[in-house]
XYZ file of C-alpha atoms in Angstrom:
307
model
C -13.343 35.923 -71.846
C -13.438 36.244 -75.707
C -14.841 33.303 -77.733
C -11.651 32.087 -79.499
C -9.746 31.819 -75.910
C -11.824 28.546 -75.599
C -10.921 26.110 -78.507
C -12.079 22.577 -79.620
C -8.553 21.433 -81.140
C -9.142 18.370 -83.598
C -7.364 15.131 -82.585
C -6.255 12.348 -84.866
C -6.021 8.899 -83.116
C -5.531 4.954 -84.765
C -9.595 5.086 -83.231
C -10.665 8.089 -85.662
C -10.933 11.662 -84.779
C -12.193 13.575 -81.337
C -11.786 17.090 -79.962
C -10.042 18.058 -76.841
C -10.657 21.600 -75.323
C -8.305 24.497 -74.430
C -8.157 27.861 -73.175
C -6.152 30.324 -73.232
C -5.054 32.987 -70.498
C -3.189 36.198 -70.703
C -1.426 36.934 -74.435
C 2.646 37.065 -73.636
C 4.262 35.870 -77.169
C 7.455 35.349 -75.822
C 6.100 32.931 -72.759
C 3.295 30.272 -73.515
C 2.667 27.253 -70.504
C 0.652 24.841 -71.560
C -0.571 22.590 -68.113
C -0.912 18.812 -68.001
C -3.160 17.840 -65.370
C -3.169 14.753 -63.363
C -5.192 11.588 -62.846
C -4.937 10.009 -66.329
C -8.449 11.278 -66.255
C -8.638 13.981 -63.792
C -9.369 17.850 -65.492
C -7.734 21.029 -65.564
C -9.717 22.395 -63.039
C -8.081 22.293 -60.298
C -5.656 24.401 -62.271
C -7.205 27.238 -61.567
C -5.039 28.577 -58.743
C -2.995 29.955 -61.104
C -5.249 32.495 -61.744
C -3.983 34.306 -58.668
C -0.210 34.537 -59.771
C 0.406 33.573 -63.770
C -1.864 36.757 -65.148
C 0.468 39.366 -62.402
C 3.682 37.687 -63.828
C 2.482 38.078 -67.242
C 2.181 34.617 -68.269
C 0.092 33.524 -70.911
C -0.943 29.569 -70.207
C -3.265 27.213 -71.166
C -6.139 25.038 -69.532
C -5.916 21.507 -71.431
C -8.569 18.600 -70.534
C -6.815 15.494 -72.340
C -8.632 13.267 -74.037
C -11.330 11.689 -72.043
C -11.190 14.546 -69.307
C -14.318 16.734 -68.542
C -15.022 19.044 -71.754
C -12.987 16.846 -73.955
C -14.851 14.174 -76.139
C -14.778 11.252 -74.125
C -14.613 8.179 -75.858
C -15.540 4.074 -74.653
C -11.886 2.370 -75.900
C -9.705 1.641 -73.517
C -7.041 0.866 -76.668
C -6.581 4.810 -76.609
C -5.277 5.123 -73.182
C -1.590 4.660 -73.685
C 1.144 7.020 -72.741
C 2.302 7.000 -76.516
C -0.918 8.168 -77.707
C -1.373 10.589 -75.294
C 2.061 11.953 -76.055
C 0.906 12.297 -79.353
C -2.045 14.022 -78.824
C -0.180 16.427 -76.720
C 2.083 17.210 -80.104
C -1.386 17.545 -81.968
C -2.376 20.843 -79.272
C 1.141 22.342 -79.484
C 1.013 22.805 -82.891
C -2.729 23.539 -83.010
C -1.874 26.095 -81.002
C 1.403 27.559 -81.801
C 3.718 26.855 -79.673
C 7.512 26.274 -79.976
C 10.979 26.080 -78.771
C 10.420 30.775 -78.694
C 7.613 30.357 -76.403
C 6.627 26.842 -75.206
C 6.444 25.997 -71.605
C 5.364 22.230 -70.614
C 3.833 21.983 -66.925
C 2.743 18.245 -66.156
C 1.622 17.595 -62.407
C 1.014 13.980 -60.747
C 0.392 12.295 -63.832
C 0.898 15.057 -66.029
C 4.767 15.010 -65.109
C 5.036 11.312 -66.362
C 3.137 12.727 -70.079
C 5.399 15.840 -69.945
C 8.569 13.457 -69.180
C 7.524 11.450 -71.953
C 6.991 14.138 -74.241
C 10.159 15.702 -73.755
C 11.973 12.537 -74.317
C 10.035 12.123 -77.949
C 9.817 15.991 -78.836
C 12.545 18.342 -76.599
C 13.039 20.078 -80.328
C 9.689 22.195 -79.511
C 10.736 23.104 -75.892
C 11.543 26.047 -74.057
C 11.387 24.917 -70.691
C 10.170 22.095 -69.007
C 8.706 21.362 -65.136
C 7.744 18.518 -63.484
C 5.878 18.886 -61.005
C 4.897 16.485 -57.720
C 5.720 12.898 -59.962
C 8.621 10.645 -59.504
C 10.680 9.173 -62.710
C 9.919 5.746 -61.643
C 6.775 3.805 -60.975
C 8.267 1.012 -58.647
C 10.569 3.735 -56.623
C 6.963 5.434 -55.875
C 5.561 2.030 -54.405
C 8.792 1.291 -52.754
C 8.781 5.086 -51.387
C 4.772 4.036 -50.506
C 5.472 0.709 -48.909
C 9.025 1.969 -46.959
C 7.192 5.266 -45.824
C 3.585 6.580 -46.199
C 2.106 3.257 -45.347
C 4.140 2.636 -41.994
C 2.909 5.554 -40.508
C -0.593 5.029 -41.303
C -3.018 2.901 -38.902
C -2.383 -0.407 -39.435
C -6.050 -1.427 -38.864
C -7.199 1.127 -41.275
C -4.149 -0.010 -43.639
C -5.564 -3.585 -43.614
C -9.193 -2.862 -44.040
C -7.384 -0.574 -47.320
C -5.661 -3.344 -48.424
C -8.410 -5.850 -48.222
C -10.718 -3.693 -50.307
C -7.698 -3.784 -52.851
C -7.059 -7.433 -52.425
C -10.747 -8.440 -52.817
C -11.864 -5.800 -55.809
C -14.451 -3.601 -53.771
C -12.147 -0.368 -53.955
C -15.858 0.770 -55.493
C -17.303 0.413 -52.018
C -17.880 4.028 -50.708
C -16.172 2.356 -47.284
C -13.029 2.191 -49.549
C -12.827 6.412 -50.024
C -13.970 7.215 -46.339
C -10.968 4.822 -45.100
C -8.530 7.145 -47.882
C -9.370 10.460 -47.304
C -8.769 10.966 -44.011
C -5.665 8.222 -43.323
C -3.856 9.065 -46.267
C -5.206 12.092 -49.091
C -5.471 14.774 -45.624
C -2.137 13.704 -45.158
C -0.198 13.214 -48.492
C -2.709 14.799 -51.717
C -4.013 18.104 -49.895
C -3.339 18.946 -46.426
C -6.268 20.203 -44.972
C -9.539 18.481 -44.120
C -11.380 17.286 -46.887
C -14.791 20.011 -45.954
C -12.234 22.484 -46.548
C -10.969 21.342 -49.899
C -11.272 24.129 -52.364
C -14.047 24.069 -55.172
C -11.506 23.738 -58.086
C -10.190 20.573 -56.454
C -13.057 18.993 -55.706
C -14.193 19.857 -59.349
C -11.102 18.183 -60.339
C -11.735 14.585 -58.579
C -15.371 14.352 -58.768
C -15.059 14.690 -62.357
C -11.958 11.688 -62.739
C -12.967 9.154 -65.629
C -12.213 5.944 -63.548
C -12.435 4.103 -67.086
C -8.893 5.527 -67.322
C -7.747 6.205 -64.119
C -7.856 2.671 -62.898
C -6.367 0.713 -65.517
C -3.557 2.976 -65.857
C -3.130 4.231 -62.238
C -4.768 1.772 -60.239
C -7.776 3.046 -57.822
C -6.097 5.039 -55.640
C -3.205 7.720 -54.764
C -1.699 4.823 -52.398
C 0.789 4.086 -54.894
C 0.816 2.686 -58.623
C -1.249 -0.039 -59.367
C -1.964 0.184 -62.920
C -0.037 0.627 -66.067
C 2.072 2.855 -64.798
C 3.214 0.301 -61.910
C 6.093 -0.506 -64.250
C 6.538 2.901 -66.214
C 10.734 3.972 -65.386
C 12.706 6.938 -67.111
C 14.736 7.452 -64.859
C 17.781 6.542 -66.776
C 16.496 8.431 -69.566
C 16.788 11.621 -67.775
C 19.754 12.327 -68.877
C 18.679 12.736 -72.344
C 16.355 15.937 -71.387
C 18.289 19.213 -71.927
C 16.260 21.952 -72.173
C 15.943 23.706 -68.850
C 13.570 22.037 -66.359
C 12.119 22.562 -62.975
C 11.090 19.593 -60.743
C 8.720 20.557 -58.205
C 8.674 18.596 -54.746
C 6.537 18.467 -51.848
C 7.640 17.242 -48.400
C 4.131 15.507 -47.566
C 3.577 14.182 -51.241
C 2.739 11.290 -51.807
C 6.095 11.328 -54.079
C 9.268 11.435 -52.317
C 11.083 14.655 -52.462
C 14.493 13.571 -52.243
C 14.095 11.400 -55.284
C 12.764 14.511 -56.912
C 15.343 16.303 -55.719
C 18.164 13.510 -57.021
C 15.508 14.164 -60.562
C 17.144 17.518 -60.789
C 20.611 16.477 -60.367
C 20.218 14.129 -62.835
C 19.131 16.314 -65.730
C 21.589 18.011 -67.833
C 19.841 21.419 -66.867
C 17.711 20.910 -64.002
C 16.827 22.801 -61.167
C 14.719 21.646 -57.508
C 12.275 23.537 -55.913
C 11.213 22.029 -52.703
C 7.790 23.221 -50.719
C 8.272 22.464 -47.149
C 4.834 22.674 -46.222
C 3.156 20.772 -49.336
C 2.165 17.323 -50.203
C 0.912 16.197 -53.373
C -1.099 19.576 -54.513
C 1.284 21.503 -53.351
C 0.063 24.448 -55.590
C -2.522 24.607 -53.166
C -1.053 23.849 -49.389
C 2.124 25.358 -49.885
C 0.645 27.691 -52.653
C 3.709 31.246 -52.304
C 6.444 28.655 -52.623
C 4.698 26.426 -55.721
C 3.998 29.539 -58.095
C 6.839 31.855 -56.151
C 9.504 29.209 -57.329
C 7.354 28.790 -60.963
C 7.565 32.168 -62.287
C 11.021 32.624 -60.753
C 12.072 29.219 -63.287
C 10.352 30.835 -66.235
C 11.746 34.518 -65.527
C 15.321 32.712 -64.933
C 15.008 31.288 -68.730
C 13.958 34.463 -69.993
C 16.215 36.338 -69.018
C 19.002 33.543 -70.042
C 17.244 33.428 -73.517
C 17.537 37.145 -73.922
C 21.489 37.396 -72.931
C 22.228 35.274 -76.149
């Protein structure tokens, strides 16, 4: 890896400045995708399975750790967690770094689809294409979708005990996690037992900054409970016309047919559906997540070179 792949891009917030970190793979000037990871306050690390596909399809993309995230500067204000500021800061890297409406491609997963919603909406100008990937438009359809359908066909006993942590404040009690990983995240987040995980992923979560994940998420994947409870742009998709991929998952905690109604909303949207996924479906249904990826960026290519 050559030194200037890895960059410390300068950030300007209402708080002062900070550096967020980068890195590049691949060198394709006509094709740049730059990857929003989830949480708010996961990392890019579990990112890394597209090491096995981007590089053969010639892909140049970007690792990105948002502010707060891993190898980012990680400051103690809660005022800078915001989906306005981190929109922001996400126009700060693209011009840091080059990109525009020739070569920019926006991938946001989990919570990175609501920041790359949200940046479309405030910045489509810079924009070649767009995906979405495993995150509903609408905070309250993904509780409803939660309440009408993942938690019925958990164990109710196990579903109370869940609850009751949430109820009472103690989702810090370890008891909390063991009750979650194998009733709902081997079911609907990655599907495969948790010892089997891979190392990228479990990278990824160890590493979450629960100083932003909880007040804007809520504590767990078992629906919104945070800031984002009330976040809809749903109506607003409309408004989003560069060409865009939404990415669903039949096991996700998301539900794919409101993905799917997503893609028929947008003026230029497209669906890709993995059958045997759930919420990192890049991983459990891994041929059909970057198959259908590099198909959606070749298909925009080649449209962008026939005018």
């Amino acid at each position: 890896m050559a030194a200037d792949d890895v960059r410390m891009i300068p950030i300007s917030t209402p708080k002062g400045e900070f550096r967020v970190w980068t890195k590049r793979v691949g060198n394709n000037p006509r094709v740049k995708l730059l990857l929003l990871h989830g949480g708010p306050g996961a990392t890019h690390e579990y990112f890394e399975a597209s090491d096995s596909f981007l590089p053969a399809a010639g892909i140049e993309y970007y690792y990105y750790d948002q502010l707060g995230s891993a190898w980012s500067d990680q400051p103690d204000d809660p005022s800078l967690w915001t989906i306005d500021r981190f929109v922001d800061e996400v126009e700060q890297v693209r011009v840091a770094l080059g990109l525009d409406r020739d070569n920019f491609y926006l991938l946001g997963h989990s919570w990175g689809g609501i920041l790359a919603i949200e940046y479309a909406l405030a910045h489509q100008e810079h924009l070649k294409g767009l995906v979405i990937s495993n995150m509903m438009s609408s905070g309250p359809a993904y509780n409803d979708y939660a309440e009408r359908v993942l938690m019925p066909s958990m164990d109710q006993d196990v579903l109370a005990e869940i609850k009751g942590h949430e109820a009472n404040g103690t989702t810090d009690d370890p008891r909390y996690m063991e009750l979650l990983i194998p009733h709902h995240y081997e079911h609907h987040v990655l599907r495969r037992p948790a010892a089997e995980w891979p190392d990228p992923v479990n990278r990824a979560f160890a590493a979450i900054n629960q100083s932003i994940y909880v007040p804007m998420q809520g504590p767990s994947e078992l629906g919104a409970g945070g800031v984002l409870m009330t976040w809809d742009r749903t109506e607003d998709l409309q408004r989003i016309t560069v060409p865009t991929l939404v990415i669903g998952a039949q096991h996700d905690t998301m539900d794919p047919e409101w993905m799917r109604m997503m893609a028929s909303r947008l003026p230029n949207g497209r669906y890709l559906h993995c059958p045997n996924g759930s919420h990192m479906a890049m991983y459990d249904d891994q041929e059909t997540y970057y198959r259908g990826l590099i198909d959606f960026i070749e298909s925009v290519e080649r449209d962008a070179a026939s005018r």
